Amino acid sequence: MSDHNLPYRPRRIHKVLVANRGEIALRVIRAARELGMRTVAVYSEADRDALATRMADEAVFIGPSHATRSYLNTEALLEAARSSGAQAVHPGYGFLSENAAFAQAVNDAGLIFVGPDAATIRTMGDKAAARACAQAAGVPTVPGSDGVLSSLDEALTHAAVIGYPLMIKAAAGGGGRGIRVVRDEAQLCEQMPQAQAEAQAAFGESGVYLERYLPRARHIEVQVLGDGSNAVHLYERECSLQRRRQKILEEAPSPALDAATRQKLCESAAQLARSVGYRGAGTLEYLYDDSRGAGEFYFIEMNTRIQVEHPITEAITGVDLVREMLRIADGEPLRWRQQDIAIRGAAIECRLNAEDPTRNFAPSPGRVEHVRWPGGPGVRVDSMLYPGCTVPPYYDSLLAKLIVWDESRAAALARMARALDEVELAGVHSTLALHRELLQEADVLAGRYHTNYLEAWMQKDREERQ
């Protein structure tokens, strides 16, 4: 019997604390349990009855409902790890997952942070520094300023070379925040101070830089896995259907790439991951611009954590990314060679959020009165919902991720349409109807969309209904 067929025996991590909530907490708990690791959930006042607290081996209360006093409270999380006897902390996504100071505090406490080290998070989490790393590794980047801008005069000098329109982007942070599009010099003069203030308020750092704005580009990201010495890619995801730069629907592989471009783009991501000694699961984000027929791609930033949309990569490659993160953190070298990883079929993910599209996506917390999820071959649902649970108003609005896989993109689209029709959810408003409409749009079905497509489509839809 080969080693791959033997039960996993943890080396250092026998108990892992999940420093998160919701569906990603459940995802980590399940992966850890499959590896023979015990799990510790943490919960705020609002999450006392959360599914993760029921499914984990142990659950520790960490504070009031507001995230600043619970899920963002480093000392409370470390105390929970110490008191429960956990050897490792998995941060999930969001909250402190890309916080270098938190990763360092975990290590300083004698615990294992499931992810890259603090120095890597700090470097690759700073968009300007990440651009410099990409350039040093020979990975193309969007034309823009080099490093953080020190003054408006410096920005104007760079803008004259880059050309308008361009984007002012916060050097820190993520999730689409801290970004402004300016179309001329007057707008740059007006909005740069505002962008700096916004970055300071959101991320505690006022640094910004400039990039050329590509209005019809596609947002494509590449999944990587590394053990600090070696790294591989697990191909790409198409993430262009966005509202206010927040992803709504993702698919893998991208319908826009031919085989040669896919190979070049994905190999560039693996090369960049290797060049920084990346450890764990990470995602390199690119803009792909084929408006001039050349099919150019540019690195824009890296997410040093597991992504919300990781299940579609798991579906097309057969690699359990969260389980691999835990193995690598436990001291095991990367088990995968690049030639062992191949694309099979196509996968789509729809994010169901507690938002009301008919009221400009107003948040919709409340009690879930009824929920029924779809089933059948190739259908997966990642969710923390159950009948009678409460969706609190304090956190991200994600309710569930509906993921489907099939042998071709056309078959996956048909399967997703069928799965969406099976969903029943009562008690809170959601984006379910939006997804059902999207899956009927000719451009979406044909894969003809870009990062500004969804908002233009919703605007047109509103105008037609008036």
Coordinates of C-alpha atoms in Angstrom, one line a residue:
M1 CA 0.0 0.0 0.0
S2 CA 1.4 3.5 -0.9
D3 CA 1.7 6.3 1.6
H4 CA -1.1 8.1 -0.2
N5 CA -3.5 5.3 0.8
L6 CA -2.6 5.2 4.5
P7 CA -4.5 7.2 7.1
Y8 CA -2.9 10.5 7.9
R9 CA -1.0 10.7 11.2
P10 CA -0.5 14.3 12.4
R11 CA 3.1 15.1 13.2
R12 CA 2.8 18.4 15.2
I13 CA -0.8 19.4 14.9
H14 CA -3.2 17.3 16.9
K15 CA -5.7 20.1 17.6
V16 CA -6.4 23.1 15.5
L17 CA -8.2 26.3 16.5
V18 CA -10.4 27.8 13.7
A19 CA -10.1 31.6 14.1
N20 CA -13.2 32.3 12.0
R21 CA -16.9 31.7 11.7
G22 CA -19.6 30.7 9.2
E23 CA -19.1 28.3 6.3
I24 CA -15.3 28.6 6.2
A25 CA -15.1 27.5 9.9
L26 CA -17.2 24.4 9.0
R27 CA -14.9 23.8 6.0
V28 CA -11.8 23.8 8.1
I29 CA -13.4 21.7 10.8
R30 CA -14.3 19.0 8.3
A31 CA -10.9 18.9 6.7
A32 CA -9.1 18.7 10.0
R33 CA -11.3 15.9 11.2
E34 CA -10.5 13.9 8.0
L35 CA -6.8 14.2 9.0
G36 CA -7.3 13.0 12.5
M37 CA -7.0 16.4 14.1
R38 CA -9.3 17.6 16.8
T39 CA -10.9 21.0 16.3
V40 CA -11.7 24.1 18.4
A41 CA -14.3 26.6 17.3
V42 CA -14.5 30.1 18.6
Y43 CA -17.7 32.1 18.8
S44 CA -19.0 35.5 19.6
E45 CA -22.2 36.3 21.5
A46 CA -24.1 36.4 18.1
D47 CA -22.8 33.0 17.1
R48 CA -23.6 31.0 20.3
D49 CA -25.9 28.7 18.3
A50 CA -23.8 28.6 15.1
L51 CA -23.3 25.3 13.4
A52 CA -19.5 25.5 13.7
T53 CA -19.8 25.5 17.5
R54 CA -21.9 22.4 17.4
M55 CA -19.7 20.5 14.9
A56 CA -16.3 21.2 16.5
D57 CA -14.9 19.0 19.2
E58 CA -14.7 22.1 21.5
A59 CA -16.0 25.6 21.3
V60 CA -14.6 28.7 23.2
F61 CA -16.5 32.0 23.7
I62 CA -14.3 34.9 22.7
G63 CA -16.4 38.0 23.2
P64 CA -19.3 40.3 22.2
S65 CA -20.9 40.3 18.8
H66 CA -19.0 43.1 17.1
A67 CA -16.0 41.6 15.3
T68 CA -13.5 44.1 16.8
R69 CA -14.2 42.6 20.2
S70 CA -14.2 39.0 19.2
Y71 CA -13.0 37.7 15.8
L72 CA -10.5 40.6 15.4
N73 CA -9.3 40.3 19.0
T74 CA -5.9 38.8 18.8
E75 CA -5.5 38.2 22.5
A76 CA -8.9 36.6 22.9
L77 CA -8.0 34.2 20.0
L78 CA -4.6 33.3 21.5
E79 CA -6.1 32.7 24.9
A80 CA -8.6 30.4 23.3
A81 CA -5.8 28.5 21.6
R82 CA -3.8 28.3 24.8
S83 CA -6.7 27.3 27.1
S84 CA -7.9 24.6 24.7
G85 CA -4.4 23.1 24.1
A86 CA -4.4 23.7 20.3
Q87 CA -1.1 23.5 18.5
A88 CA -2.2 25.5 15.4
V89 CA -4.5 28.3 14.3
H90 CA -6.3 28.3 10.9
P91 CA -7.5 31.9 10.1
G92 CA -9.9 31.0 7.2
Y93 CA -10.5 34.0 5.0
G94 CA -11.4 37.6 6.0
F95 CA -10.9 38.9 9.6
L96 CA -7.2 38.3 10.5
S97 CA -6.3 35.9 7.7
E98 CA -4.0 38.3 6.0
N99 CA -2.8 40.2 9.0
A100 CA 0.9 39.8 9.4
A101 CA 0.9 41.0 13.0
F102 CA -1.6 38.3 13.9
A103 CA 0.5 35.6 12.1
Q104 CA 3.5 36.7 14.0
A105 CA 1.6 36.8 17.3
V106 CA 0.5 33.2 16.7
N107 CA 4.1 32.1 16.1
D108 CA 5.4 34.1 19.0
A109 CA 2.9 32.3 21.3
G110 CA 4.5 29.0 20.2
L111 CA 1.7 28.0 17.9
I112 CA 1.6 27.2 14.2
F113 CA -0.1 29.6 11.9
V114 CA -1.8 27.7 9.0
G115 CA -0.6 29.8 6.2
P116 CA 2.5 31.8 5.0
D117 CA 4.8 33.4 7.5
A118 CA 4.3 37.0 8.6
A119 CA 7.1 38.4 6.4
T120 CA 5.4 36.9 3.3
I121 CA 2.0 38.2 4.3
R122 CA 3.5 41.6 4.9
T123 CA 5.3 41.7 1.5
M124 CA 2.6 40.1 -0.7
G125 CA -0.2 41.8 1.2
D126 CA 1.2 45.2 0.2
K127 CA 0.1 45.7 -3.4
A128 CA 3.0 47.9 -4.3
A129 CA 5.6 45.5 -2.8
A130 CA 3.9 42.6 -4.4
R131 CA 4.1 44.4 -7.8
A132 CA 7.9 44.8 -7.2
C133 CA 8.2 41.0 -6.4
A134 CA 6.3 40.2 -9.6
Q135 CA 8.5 42.4 -11.7
A136 CA 11.6 40.8 -10.2
A137 CA 10.3 37.4 -11.0
G138 CA 9.6 38.4 -14.6
V139 CA 5.8 38.4 -14.2
P140 CA 4.0 41.1 -16.2
T141 CA 2.2 43.8 -14.2
V142 CA -0.3 46.5 -15.2
P143 CA 1.6 49.7 -16.2
G144 CA 1.6 51.9 -13.1
S145 CA 3.7 53.7 -10.5
D146 CA 6.6 52.0 -8.8
G147 CA 6.0 51.8 -5.0
V148 CA 3.8 53.9 -2.8
L149 CA 3.3 57.5 -3.9
S150 CA 4.7 60.2 -1.5
S151 CA 2.9 63.2 -2.9
L152 CA 0.3 64.5 -5.4
D153 CA 3.1 65.9 -7.6
E154 CA 4.7 62.5 -7.8
A155 CA 1.3 61.0 -8.7
L156 CA 0.8 63.6 -11.5
T157 CA 4.2 62.8 -12.9
H158 CA 3.5 59.1 -13.0
A159 CA 0.0 59.7 -14.4
A160 CA 1.4 61.6 -17.4
V161 CA 3.5 58.5 -18.3
I162 CA 0.8 55.9 -17.5
G163 CA -2.0 57.7 -19.3
Y164 CA -5.7 58.1 -18.3
P165 CA -8.0 56.6 -17.3
L166 CA -6.2 55.1 -14.3
M167 CA -6.9 53.7 -10.8
I168 CA -5.8 55.0 -7.5
K169 CA -5.4 51.9 -5.3
A170 CA -4.7 51.5 -1.6
A171 CA -1.4 49.7 -1.1
A172 CA -2.8 47.7 1.8
G173 CA -6.1 45.9 2.2
G174 CA -8.2 44.0 -0.3
G175 CA -11.8 43.0 -1.1
G176 CA -12.1 45.7 -3.7
R177 CA -11.9 48.5 -1.2
G178 CA -9.7 51.6 -1.5
I179 CA -10.0 51.8 -5.3
R180 CA -11.0 54.9 -7.3
V181 CA -11.1 55.4 -11.0
V182 CA -10.0 58.8 -12.3
R183 CA -10.3 59.9 -15.9
D184 CA -8.2 63.1 -16.0
E185 CA -5.7 65.3 -14.1
A186 CA -8.5 67.3 -12.3
Q187 CA -10.1 64.1 -11.0
L188 CA -6.7 62.8 -9.8
C189 CA -6.1 66.1 -7.9
E190 CA -9.5 65.9 -6.3
Q191 CA -9.6 62.2 -5.5
M192 CA -6.1 61.3 -4.4
P193 CA -6.4 62.9 -1.0
Q194 CA -9.8 61.3 -0.5
A195 CA -8.3 57.9 -1.5
Q196 CA -5.5 58.3 1.0
A197 CA -8.0 59.2 3.8
E198 CA -10.1 56.2 2.8
A199 CA -7.1 53.9 2.9
Q200 CA -6.1 55.2 6.3
A201 CA -9.6 54.7 7.7
A202 CA -10.1 51.2 6.2
F203 CA -6.6 49.7 6.6
G204 CA -4.7 51.9 9.0
E205 CA -2.3 52.9 6.2
S206 CA -2.7 55.8 3.8
G207 CA -0.3 54.6 1.1
V208 CA -1.7 54.5 -2.5
Y209 CA -0.3 53.8 -6.0
L210 CA -1.5 54.1 -9.6
E211 CA -2.4 51.6 -12.2
R212 CA -3.7 51.9 -15.8
Y213 CA -7.5 51.3 -15.8
L214 CA -8.6 48.5 -18.2
P215 CA -12.4 49.0 -18.4
R216 CA -13.1 45.8 -20.3
A217 CA -10.5 43.5 -18.7
R218 CA -11.4 40.2 -17.2
H219 CA -10.5 39.3 -13.6
I220 CA -8.7 35.9 -13.6
E221 CA -6.9 34.4 -10.6
V222 CA -4.6 31.5 -10.2
Q223 CA -4.6 29.1 -7.3
V224 CA -1.1 28.1 -5.9
L225 CA 0.1 25.7 -3.2
G226 CA 3.6 25.9 -1.8
D227 CA 5.6 24.4 1.0
G228 CA 8.2 27.2 1.3
S229 CA 10.6 25.4 -1.1
N230 CA 8.4 24.4 -4.0
A231 CA 5.1 25.6 -5.4
V232 CA 2.6 24.5 -8.0
H233 CA -0.4 26.1 -9.6
L234 CA -3.9 24.5 -9.8
Y235 CA -5.0 26.5 -12.8
E236 CA -7.2 29.5 -12.9
R237 CA -10.7 30.8 -12.0
E238 CA -12.7 33.4 -13.8
C239 CA -14.0 36.0 -11.4
S240 CA -15.2 38.9 -13.6
L241 CA -18.8 38.9 -12.6
Q242 CA -18.6 41.5 -9.8
R243 CA -20.7 44.2 -8.2
R244 CA -18.7 47.0 -6.6
R245 CA -15.6 44.8 -7.0
Q246 CA -17.2 42.1 -4.9
K247 CA -17.4 38.7 -6.7
I248 CA -20.9 37.3 -7.4
L249 CA -20.3 34.2 -9.6
E250 CA -17.1 32.4 -10.4
E251 CA -16.1 29.6 -12.8
A252 CA -13.2 27.4 -13.5
P253 CA -11.5 27.2 -15.9
S254 CA -11.9 30.6 -17.6
P255 CA -13.8 30.5 -20.9
A256 CA -11.6 33.3 -22.2
L257 CA -8.2 31.6 -22.3
D258 CA -6.7 29.4 -24.9
A259 CA -4.3 26.6 -23.9
A260 CA -1.2 28.5 -24.7
T261 CA -2.2 31.6 -22.7
R262 CA -3.4 29.5 -19.8
Q263 CA -0.1 27.8 -19.6
K264 CA 1.9 31.0 -19.6
L265 CA -0.4 32.7 -17.1
C266 CA -0.5 29.8 -14.6
E267 CA 3.2 29.1 -14.9
S268 CA 3.9 32.8 -14.1
A269 CA 1.9 32.4 -10.9
A270 CA 3.8 29.3 -9.8
Q271 CA 7.1 31.1 -10.6
L272 CA 6.1 34.1 -8.5
A273 CA 5.0 31.8 -5.6
R274 CA 8.4 30.0 -5.7
S275 CA 10.3 33.2 -5.9
V276 CA 8.9 34.4 -2.5
G277 CA 9.1 31.0 -0.8
Y278 CA 5.4 30.8 -0.5
R279 CA 3.9 28.3 2.0
G280 CA 0.3 27.2 2.1
A281 CA -2.6 28.1 -0.3
G282 CA -2.6 31.4 -2.0
T283 CA -4.1 33.2 -5.0
L284 CA -2.5 35.4 -7.5
E285 CA -4.9 37.8 -9.2
Y286 CA -4.5 39.0 -12.8
L287 CA -6.3 41.3 -15.3
Y288 CA -6.6 39.7 -18.7
D289 CA -7.1 42.2 -21.6
D290 CA -8.0 40.9 -25.1
S291 CA -9.5 44.2 -26.3
R292 CA -6.6 44.7 -28.8
G293 CA -6.5 41.0 -29.9
A294 CA -3.2 40.3 -28.2
G295 CA -4.6 38.5 -25.1
E296 CA -2.3 40.2 -22.5
F297 CA -2.3 39.4 -18.8
Y298 CA -1.0 41.4 -15.9
F299 CA -0.5 40.5 -12.2
I300 CA -2.3 42.9 -9.9
E301 CA -2.1 41.4 -6.3
M302 CA -1.9 38.3 -4.2
N303 CA -4.3 36.9 -1.5
T304 CA -2.2 35.1 1.1
R305 CA -5.0 32.9 2.3
I306 CA -7.7 30.5 1.1
Q307 CA -10.3 32.1 -1.1
V308 CA -14.1 32.0 -0.8
E309 CA -14.2 30.5 -4.3
H310 CA -11.6 27.7 -3.7
P311 CA -14.3 24.9 -4.2
I312 CA -14.4 25.3 -7.9
T313 CA -10.6 24.7 -8.1
E314 CA -11.1 21.6 -6.0
A315 CA -13.8 20.5 -8.3
I316 CA -11.8 20.6 -11.5
T317 CA -8.5 19.3 -10.0
G318 CA -9.6 16.9 -7.3
V319 CA -7.2 18.5 -4.8
D320 CA -8.6 19.3 -1.3
L321 CA -7.0 22.7 -0.8
V322 CA -7.9 23.1 2.9
R323 CA -6.6 19.7 3.7
E324 CA -3.3 20.4 1.9
M325 CA -3.0 23.6 3.9
L326 CA -3.2 21.7 7.1
R327 CA -0.7 19.0 5.9
I328 CA 1.8 21.7 4.9
A329 CA 1.4 23.5 8.2
D330 CA 1.9 20.1 9.9
G331 CA 5.4 19.9 8.3
E332 CA 4.6 17.7 5.3
P333 CA 6.3 18.7 2.0
L334 CA 4.2 19.5 -1.0
R335 CA 2.8 16.2 -2.3
W336 CA 1.9 17.4 -5.8
R337 CA 4.0 17.7 -8.9
Q338 CA 2.9 20.1 -11.6
Q339 CA 2.5 17.2 -14.1
D340 CA 0.1 15.5 -11.6
I341 CA -2.4 18.3 -11.7
A342 CA -4.8 18.5 -14.6
I343 CA -8.1 20.2 -15.4
R344 CA -11.1 17.9 -15.6
G345 CA -14.5 19.4 -16.6
A346 CA -15.9 22.7 -15.5
A347 CA -17.2 24.1 -12.3
I348 CA -19.3 27.2 -11.3
E349 CA -19.9 28.8 -7.9
C350 CA -22.8 31.1 -7.1
R351 CA -22.5 33.2 -3.9
L352 CA -25.8 33.5 -2.0
N353 CA -25.7 36.6 0.1
A354 CA -28.2 37.9 2.7
E355 CA -28.9 41.0 0.6
D356 CA -32.1 42.3 -1.2
P357 CA -31.3 43.1 -4.8
T358 CA -34.7 44.9 -5.1
R359 CA -33.6 47.4 -2.5
N360 CA -30.1 48.2 -3.8
F361 CA -28.7 45.1 -2.1
A362 CA -29.7 46.2 1.4
P363 CA -28.5 43.7 4.1
S364 CA -31.1 41.2 5.2
P365 CA -30.2 39.7 8.6
G366 CA -32.9 37.7 10.4
R367 CA -34.2 34.2 11.3
V368 CA -34.1 31.5 8.7
E369 CA -37.5 30.0 8.7
H370 CA -36.9 27.3 6.1
V371 CA -34.1 26.1 3.9
R372 CA -33.8 23.4 1.3
W373 CA -30.6 22.8 -0.6
P374 CA -30.2 21.1 -4.0
G375 CA -28.7 17.7 -4.5
G376 CA -27.7 15.2 -7.1
P377 CA -24.4 14.4 -8.9
G378 CA -21.9 17.2 -9.1
V379 CA -23.6 19.5 -6.6
R380 CA -22.0 20.9 -3.5
V381 CA -23.3 23.4 -0.9
D382 CA -21.0 25.1 1.6
S383 CA -23.2 26.8 4.2
M384 CA -23.7 27.4 7.9
L385 CA -27.5 27.7 7.6
Y386 CA -30.1 25.5 9.2
P387 CA -33.8 26.0 9.9
G388 CA -34.3 28.3 12.9
C389 CA -30.8 29.8 12.8
T390 CA -30.2 33.5 12.9
V391 CA -28.2 35.5 10.4
P392 CA -26.6 38.2 12.5
P393 CA -26.1 41.8 11.2
Y394 CA -22.5 42.1 12.3
Y395 CA -20.6 40.2 9.7
D396 CA -20.2 39.4 6.0
S397 CA -23.5 38.7 4.3
L398 CA -22.4 35.4 2.7
L399 CA -25.1 32.7 3.4
A400 CA -23.9 29.9 1.2
K401 CA -21.9 28.9 -1.8
L402 CA -23.6 26.7 -4.4
I403 CA -21.0 24.8 -6.4
V404 CA -21.6 22.5 -9.4
W405 CA -19.2 20.5 -11.5
D406 CA -19.8 18.7 -14.9
E407 CA -17.9 17.4 -17.8
S408 CA -18.2 20.6 -19.9
R409 CA -19.0 24.2 -19.3
A410 CA -22.3 23.9 -21.1
A411 CA -23.3 21.0 -18.9
A412 CA -22.2 22.8 -15.7
L413 CA -24.3 25.8 -16.6
A414 CA -27.3 23.6 -17.1
R415 CA -26.6 21.8 -13.8
M416 CA -26.3 25.1 -12.0
A417 CA -29.6 26.4 -13.4
R418 CA -31.3 23.2 -12.2
A419 CA -29.6 23.4 -8.8
L420 CA -30.7 27.1 -8.3
D421 CA -34.3 26.1 -9.1
E422 CA -34.2 23.6 -6.2
V423 CA -33.1 26.1 -3.6
E424 CA -35.7 27.1 -1.1
L425 CA -34.9 29.8 1.5
A426 CA -37.4 31.7 3.6
G427 CA -36.9 34.3 6.4
V428 CA -34.2 36.4 4.9
H429 CA -33.8 38.0 1.5
S430 CA -31.0 36.7 -0.7
T431 CA -29.4 37.0 -4.1
L432 CA -30.9 33.8 -5.3
A433 CA -33.2 35.4 -7.9
L434 CA -30.2 37.4 -9.3
H435 CA -28.3 34.2 -10.0
R436 CA -31.3 32.6 -11.7
E437 CA -31.6 35.7 -14.0
L438 CA -27.9 35.7 -14.7
L439 CA -28.0 32.0 -15.8
Q440 CA -30.4 33.0 -18.5
E441 CA -28.3 35.8 -20.0
A442 CA -26.9 35.1 -23.5
D443 CA -23.6 36.8 -22.7
V444 CA -23.0 34.9 -19.5
L445 CA -23.9 31.6 -21.2
A446 CA -21.4 32.4 -23.9
G447 CA -18.7 33.6 -21.5
R448 CA -18.7 37.1 -23.0
Y449 CA -18.3 39.3 -20.0
H450 CA -15.8 41.4 -18.2
T451 CA -15.4 43.2 -14.8
N452 CA -17.8 46.0 -15.6
Y453 CA -20.4 43.7 -17.2
L454 CA -22.6 42.9 -14.2
E455 CA -23.1 46.5 -13.0
A456 CA -24.0 47.6 -16.6
W457 CA -26.4 44.7 -17.0
M458 CA -28.1 45.5 -13.7
Q459 CA -28.4 49.1 -14.6
K460 CA -30.0 48.2 -17.9
D461 CA -32.3 45.8 -16.2
R462 CA -33.5 48.5 -13.8
E463 CA -34.1 51.0 -16.6
E464 CA -36.1 48.5 -18.6
R465 CA -38.3 47.8 -15.6
Q466 CA -39.1 51.5 -14.9

